[in-house]
Short mmCIF file of C-alpha atoms and ligand atoms in Angstrom, two decimals:
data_model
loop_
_atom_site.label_atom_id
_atom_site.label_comp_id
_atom_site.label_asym_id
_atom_site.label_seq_id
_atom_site.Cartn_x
_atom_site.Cartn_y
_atom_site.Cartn_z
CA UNK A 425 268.60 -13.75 76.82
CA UNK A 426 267.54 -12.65 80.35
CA UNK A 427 266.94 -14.19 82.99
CA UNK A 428 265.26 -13.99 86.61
CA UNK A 429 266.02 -16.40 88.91
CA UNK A 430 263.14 -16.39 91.58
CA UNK A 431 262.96 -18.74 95.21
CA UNK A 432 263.19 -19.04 98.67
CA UNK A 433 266.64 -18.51 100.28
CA UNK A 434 268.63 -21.63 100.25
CA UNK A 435 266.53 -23.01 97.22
CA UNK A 436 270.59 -22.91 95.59
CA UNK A 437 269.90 -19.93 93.46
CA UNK A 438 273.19 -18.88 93.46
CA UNK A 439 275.41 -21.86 92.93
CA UNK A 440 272.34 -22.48 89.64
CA UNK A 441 273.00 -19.23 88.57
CA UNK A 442 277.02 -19.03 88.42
CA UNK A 443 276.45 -22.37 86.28
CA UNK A 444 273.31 -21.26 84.17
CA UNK A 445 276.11 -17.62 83.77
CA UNK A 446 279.45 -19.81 82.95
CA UNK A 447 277.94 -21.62 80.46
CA UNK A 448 275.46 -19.54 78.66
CA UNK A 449 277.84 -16.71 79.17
CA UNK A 450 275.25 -14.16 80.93
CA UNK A 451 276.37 -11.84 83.15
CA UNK A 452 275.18 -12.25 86.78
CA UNK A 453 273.74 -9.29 88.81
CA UNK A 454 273.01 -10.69 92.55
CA UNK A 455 271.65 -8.29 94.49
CA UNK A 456 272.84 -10.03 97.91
CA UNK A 457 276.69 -10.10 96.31
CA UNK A 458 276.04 -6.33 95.49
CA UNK A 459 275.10 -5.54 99.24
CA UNK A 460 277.99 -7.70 100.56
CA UNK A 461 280.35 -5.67 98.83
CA UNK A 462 278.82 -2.40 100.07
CA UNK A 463 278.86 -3.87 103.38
CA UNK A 464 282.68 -4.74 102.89
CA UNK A 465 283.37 -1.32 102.17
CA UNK A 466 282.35 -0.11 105.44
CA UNK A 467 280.77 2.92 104.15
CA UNK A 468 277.59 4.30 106.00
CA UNK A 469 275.24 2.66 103.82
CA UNK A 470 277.11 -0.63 103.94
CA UNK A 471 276.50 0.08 108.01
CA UNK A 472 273.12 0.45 107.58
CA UNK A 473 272.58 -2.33 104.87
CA UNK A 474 274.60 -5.23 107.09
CA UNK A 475 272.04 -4.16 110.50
CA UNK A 476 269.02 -5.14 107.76
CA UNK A 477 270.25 -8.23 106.64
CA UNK A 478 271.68 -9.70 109.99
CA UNK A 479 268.11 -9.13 111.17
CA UNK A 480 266.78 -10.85 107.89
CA UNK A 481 264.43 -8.14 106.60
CA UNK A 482 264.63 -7.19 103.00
CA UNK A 483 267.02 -4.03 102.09
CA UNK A 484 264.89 -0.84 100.78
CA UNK A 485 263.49 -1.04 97.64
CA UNK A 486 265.49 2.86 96.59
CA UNK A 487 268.56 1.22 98.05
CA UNK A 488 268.53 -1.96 95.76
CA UNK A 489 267.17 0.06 92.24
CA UNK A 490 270.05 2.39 92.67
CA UNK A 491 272.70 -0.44 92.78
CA UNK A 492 271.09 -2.24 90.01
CA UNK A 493 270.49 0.57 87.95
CA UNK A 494 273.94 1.81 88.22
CA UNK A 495 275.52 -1.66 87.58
CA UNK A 496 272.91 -1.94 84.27
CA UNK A 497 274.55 1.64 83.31
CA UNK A 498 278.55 0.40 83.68
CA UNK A 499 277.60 -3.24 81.70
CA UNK A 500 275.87 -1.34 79.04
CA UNK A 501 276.37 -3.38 75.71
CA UNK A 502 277.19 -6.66 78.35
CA UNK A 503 274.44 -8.54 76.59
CA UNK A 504 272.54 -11.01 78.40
CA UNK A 505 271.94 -11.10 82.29
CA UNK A 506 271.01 -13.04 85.05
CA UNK A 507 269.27 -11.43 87.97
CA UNK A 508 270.08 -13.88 91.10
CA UNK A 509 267.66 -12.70 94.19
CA UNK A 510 266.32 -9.80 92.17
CA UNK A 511 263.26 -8.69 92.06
CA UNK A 512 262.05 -9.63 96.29
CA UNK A 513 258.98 -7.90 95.85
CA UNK A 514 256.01 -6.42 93.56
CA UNK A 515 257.91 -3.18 93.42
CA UNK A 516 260.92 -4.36 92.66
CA UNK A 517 259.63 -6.50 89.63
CA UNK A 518 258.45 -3.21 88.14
CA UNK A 519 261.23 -1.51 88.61
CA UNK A 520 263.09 -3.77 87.02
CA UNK A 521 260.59 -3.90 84.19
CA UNK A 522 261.28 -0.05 83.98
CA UNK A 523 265.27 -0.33 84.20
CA UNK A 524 265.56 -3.24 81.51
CA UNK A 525 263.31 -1.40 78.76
CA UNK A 526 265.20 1.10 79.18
CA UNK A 527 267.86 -0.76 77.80
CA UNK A 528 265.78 -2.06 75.35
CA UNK A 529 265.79 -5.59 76.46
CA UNK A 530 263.47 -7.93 77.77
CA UNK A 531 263.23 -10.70 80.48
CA UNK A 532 263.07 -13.81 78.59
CA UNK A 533 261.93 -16.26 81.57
CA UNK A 534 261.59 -16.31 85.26
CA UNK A 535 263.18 -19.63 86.67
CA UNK A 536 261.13 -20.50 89.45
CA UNK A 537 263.07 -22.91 92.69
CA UNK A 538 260.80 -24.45 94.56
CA UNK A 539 261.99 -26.49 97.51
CA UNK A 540 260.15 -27.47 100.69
CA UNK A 541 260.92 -25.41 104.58
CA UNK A 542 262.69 -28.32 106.07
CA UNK A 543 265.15 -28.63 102.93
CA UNK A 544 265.69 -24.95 102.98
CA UNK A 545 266.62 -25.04 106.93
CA UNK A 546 269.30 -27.99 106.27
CA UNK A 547 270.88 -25.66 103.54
CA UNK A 548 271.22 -22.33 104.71
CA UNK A 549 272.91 -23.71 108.09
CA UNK A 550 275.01 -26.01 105.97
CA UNK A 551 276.10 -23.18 103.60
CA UNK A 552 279.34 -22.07 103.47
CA UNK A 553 280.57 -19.45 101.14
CA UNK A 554 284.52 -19.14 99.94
CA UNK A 555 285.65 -15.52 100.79
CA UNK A 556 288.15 -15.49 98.14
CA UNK A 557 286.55 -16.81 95.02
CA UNK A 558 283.10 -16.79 95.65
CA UNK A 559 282.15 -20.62 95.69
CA UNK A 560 279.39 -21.86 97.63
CA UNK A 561 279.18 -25.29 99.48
CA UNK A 562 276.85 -27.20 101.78
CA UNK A 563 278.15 -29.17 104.36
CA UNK A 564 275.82 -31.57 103.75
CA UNK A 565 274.90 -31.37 100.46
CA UNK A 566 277.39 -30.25 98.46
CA UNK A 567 281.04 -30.57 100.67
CA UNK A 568 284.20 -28.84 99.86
CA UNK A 569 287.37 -30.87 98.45
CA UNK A 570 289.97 -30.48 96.51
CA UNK A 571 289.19 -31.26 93.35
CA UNK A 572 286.01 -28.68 93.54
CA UNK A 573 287.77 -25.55 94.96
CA UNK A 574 291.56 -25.30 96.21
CA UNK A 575 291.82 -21.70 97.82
CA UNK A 576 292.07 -24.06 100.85
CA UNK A 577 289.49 -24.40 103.54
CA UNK A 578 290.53 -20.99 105.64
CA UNK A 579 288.47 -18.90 102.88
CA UNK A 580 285.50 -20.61 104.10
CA UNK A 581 283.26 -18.95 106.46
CA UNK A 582 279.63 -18.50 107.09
CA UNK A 583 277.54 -15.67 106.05
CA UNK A 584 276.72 -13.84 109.17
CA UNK A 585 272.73 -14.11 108.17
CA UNK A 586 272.89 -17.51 108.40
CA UNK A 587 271.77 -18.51 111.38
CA UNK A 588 268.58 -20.36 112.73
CA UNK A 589 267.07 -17.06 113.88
CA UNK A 590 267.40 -15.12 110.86
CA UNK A 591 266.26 -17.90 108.57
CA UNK A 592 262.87 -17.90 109.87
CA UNK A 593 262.41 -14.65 109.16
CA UNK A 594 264.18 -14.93 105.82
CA UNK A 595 261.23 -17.36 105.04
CA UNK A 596 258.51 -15.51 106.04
CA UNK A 597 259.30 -12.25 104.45
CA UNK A 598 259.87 -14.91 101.66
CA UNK A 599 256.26 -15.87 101.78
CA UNK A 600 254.34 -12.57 102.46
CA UNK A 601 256.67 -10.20 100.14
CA UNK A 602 258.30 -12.45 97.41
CA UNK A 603 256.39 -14.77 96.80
CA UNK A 604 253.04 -13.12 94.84
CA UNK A 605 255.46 -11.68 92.46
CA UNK A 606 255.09 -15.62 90.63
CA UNK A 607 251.43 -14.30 89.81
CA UNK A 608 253.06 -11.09 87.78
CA UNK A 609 255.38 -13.46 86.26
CA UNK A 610 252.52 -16.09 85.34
CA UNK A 611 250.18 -13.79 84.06
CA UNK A 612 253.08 -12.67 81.39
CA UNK A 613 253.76 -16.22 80.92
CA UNK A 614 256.83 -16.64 81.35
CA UNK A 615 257.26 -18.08 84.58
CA UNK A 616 258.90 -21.97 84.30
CA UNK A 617 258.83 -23.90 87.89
CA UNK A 618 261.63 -26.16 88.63
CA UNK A 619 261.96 -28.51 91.70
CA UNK A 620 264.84 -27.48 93.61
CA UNK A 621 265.26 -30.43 95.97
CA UNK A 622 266.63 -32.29 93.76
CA UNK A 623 271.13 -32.92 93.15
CA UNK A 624 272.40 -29.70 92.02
CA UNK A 625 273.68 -31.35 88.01
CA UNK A 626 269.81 -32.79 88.27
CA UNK A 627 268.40 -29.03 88.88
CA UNK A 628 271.04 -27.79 86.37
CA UNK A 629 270.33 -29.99 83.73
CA UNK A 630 266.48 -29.27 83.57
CA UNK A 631 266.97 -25.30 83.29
CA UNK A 632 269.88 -25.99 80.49
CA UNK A 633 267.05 -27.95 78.59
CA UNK A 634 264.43 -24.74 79.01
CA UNK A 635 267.20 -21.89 77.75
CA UNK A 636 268.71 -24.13 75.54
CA UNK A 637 265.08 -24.26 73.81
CA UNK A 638 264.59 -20.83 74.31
CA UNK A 639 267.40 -19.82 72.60
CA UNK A 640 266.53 -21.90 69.53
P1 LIG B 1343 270.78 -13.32 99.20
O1 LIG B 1343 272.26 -13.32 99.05
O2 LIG B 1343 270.06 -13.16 97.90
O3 LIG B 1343 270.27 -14.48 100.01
O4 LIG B 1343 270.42 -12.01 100.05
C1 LIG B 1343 270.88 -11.83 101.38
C2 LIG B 1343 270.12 -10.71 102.04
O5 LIG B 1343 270.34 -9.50 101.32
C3 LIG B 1343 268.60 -10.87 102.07
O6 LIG B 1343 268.15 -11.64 103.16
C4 LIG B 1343 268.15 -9.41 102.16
O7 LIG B 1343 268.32 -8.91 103.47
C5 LIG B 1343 269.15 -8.70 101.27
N1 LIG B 1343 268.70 -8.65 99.85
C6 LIG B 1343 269.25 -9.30 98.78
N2 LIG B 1343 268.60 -9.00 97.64
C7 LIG B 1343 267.61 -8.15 98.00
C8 LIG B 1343 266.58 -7.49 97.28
N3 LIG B 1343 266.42 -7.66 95.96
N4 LIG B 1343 265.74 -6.68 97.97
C9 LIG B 1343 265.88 -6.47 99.31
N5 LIG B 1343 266.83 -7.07 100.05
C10 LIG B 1343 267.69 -7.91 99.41
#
């Protein structure tokens, strides 16, 4: 099984999709987590990459193929994925289309978060993101304690596109770029939309009924 998992940043995509790839034991390929590491690296691209995504603009499309393509080609044989902020765009989704038949695989269903502006505001300047295992919170919505994570609160920190500025464009690129790939998705019917406003084990729990039915 493969899986896209399309909406607007801050619908939660990523704290769904490390659930939705723990227990149906897909591998996750998040294009954001790729370009963090890049950036981490300090190379030249990673330079380049962090100036785009502090200004909230999407990463070139050549840029973002290449790094999935080339972690498709060292995960050959990993089985099923789950694509986490991947495709952004019309090109994208048919480049993807390209890369995974390729591999002679499919995408099984598009998982569609839908969650309204103000929502999306409160979480992405809530969000908080543990540097050494990867965990996201919300300060809000979803707070860090000890019993959910215990590398200890200094690993926390914000991602440095966070910030009210950035998240408006964030949004609109959202809406002009990202959003008319749900069309492509319809049309091949595969597209299932989920309310993402809801508690995270709510969300969860309604995409564990769809691919628990798909995979029967
Ligand atoms: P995310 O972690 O998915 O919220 O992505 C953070 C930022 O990385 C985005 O705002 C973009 O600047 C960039 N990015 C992530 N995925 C893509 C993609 N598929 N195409 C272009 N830019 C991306």
């Amino acid at each position: 099984m493969n899986i896209v998992l399309f909406g607007p940043p801050g619908a939660g995509k990523g704290t769904q999709a490390d659930s939705i790839s723990k227990n149906f034991n897909l591998f996750k390929i998040s294009t954001g987590d790729l370009l963090r590491q890049e950036i981490k690296k300090e190379t030249n691209l990673g330079k380049k990459i962090k100036i785009t995504i502090d200004k909230g603009s999407l990463v070139s499309d050549d840029i973002i193929t290449d790094l999935v393509f080339k972690i498709l080609n060292e995960k050959k044989n990993i089985g099923g994925l789950i694509f986490d902020g991947y495709p952004r765009n019309l090109n994208q989704a048919k480049d993807l289309d390209t890369l995974i038949k390729k591999e002679n695989k499919n995408i099984s269903c598009v998982l569609s978060l839908f969650v309204d502006k103000n929502t999306i505001i409160k979480r992405i300047l809530g969000r908080v993101a543990c540097s050494k295992c990867g965990l996201i919170f919300n300060k809000y919505f979803n707070p860090p304690s000890e019993t959910k994570h215990n590398c200890g609160s200094k690993f926390l920190t914000l991602r440095s596109d966070d910030t009210e500025k950035t998240v408006k464009s964030r949004i609109e690129i959202y809406e002009n770029e990202t959003l008319p790939i749900i069309d492509y998705y319809k049309d091949q019917k595969i597209l299932y939309k989920i309310d993402a406003s809801r508690e995270i084990n709510k969300i969860y729990e309604e995409i564990r009924g769809i691919l628990t039915s798909l995979e029967t």
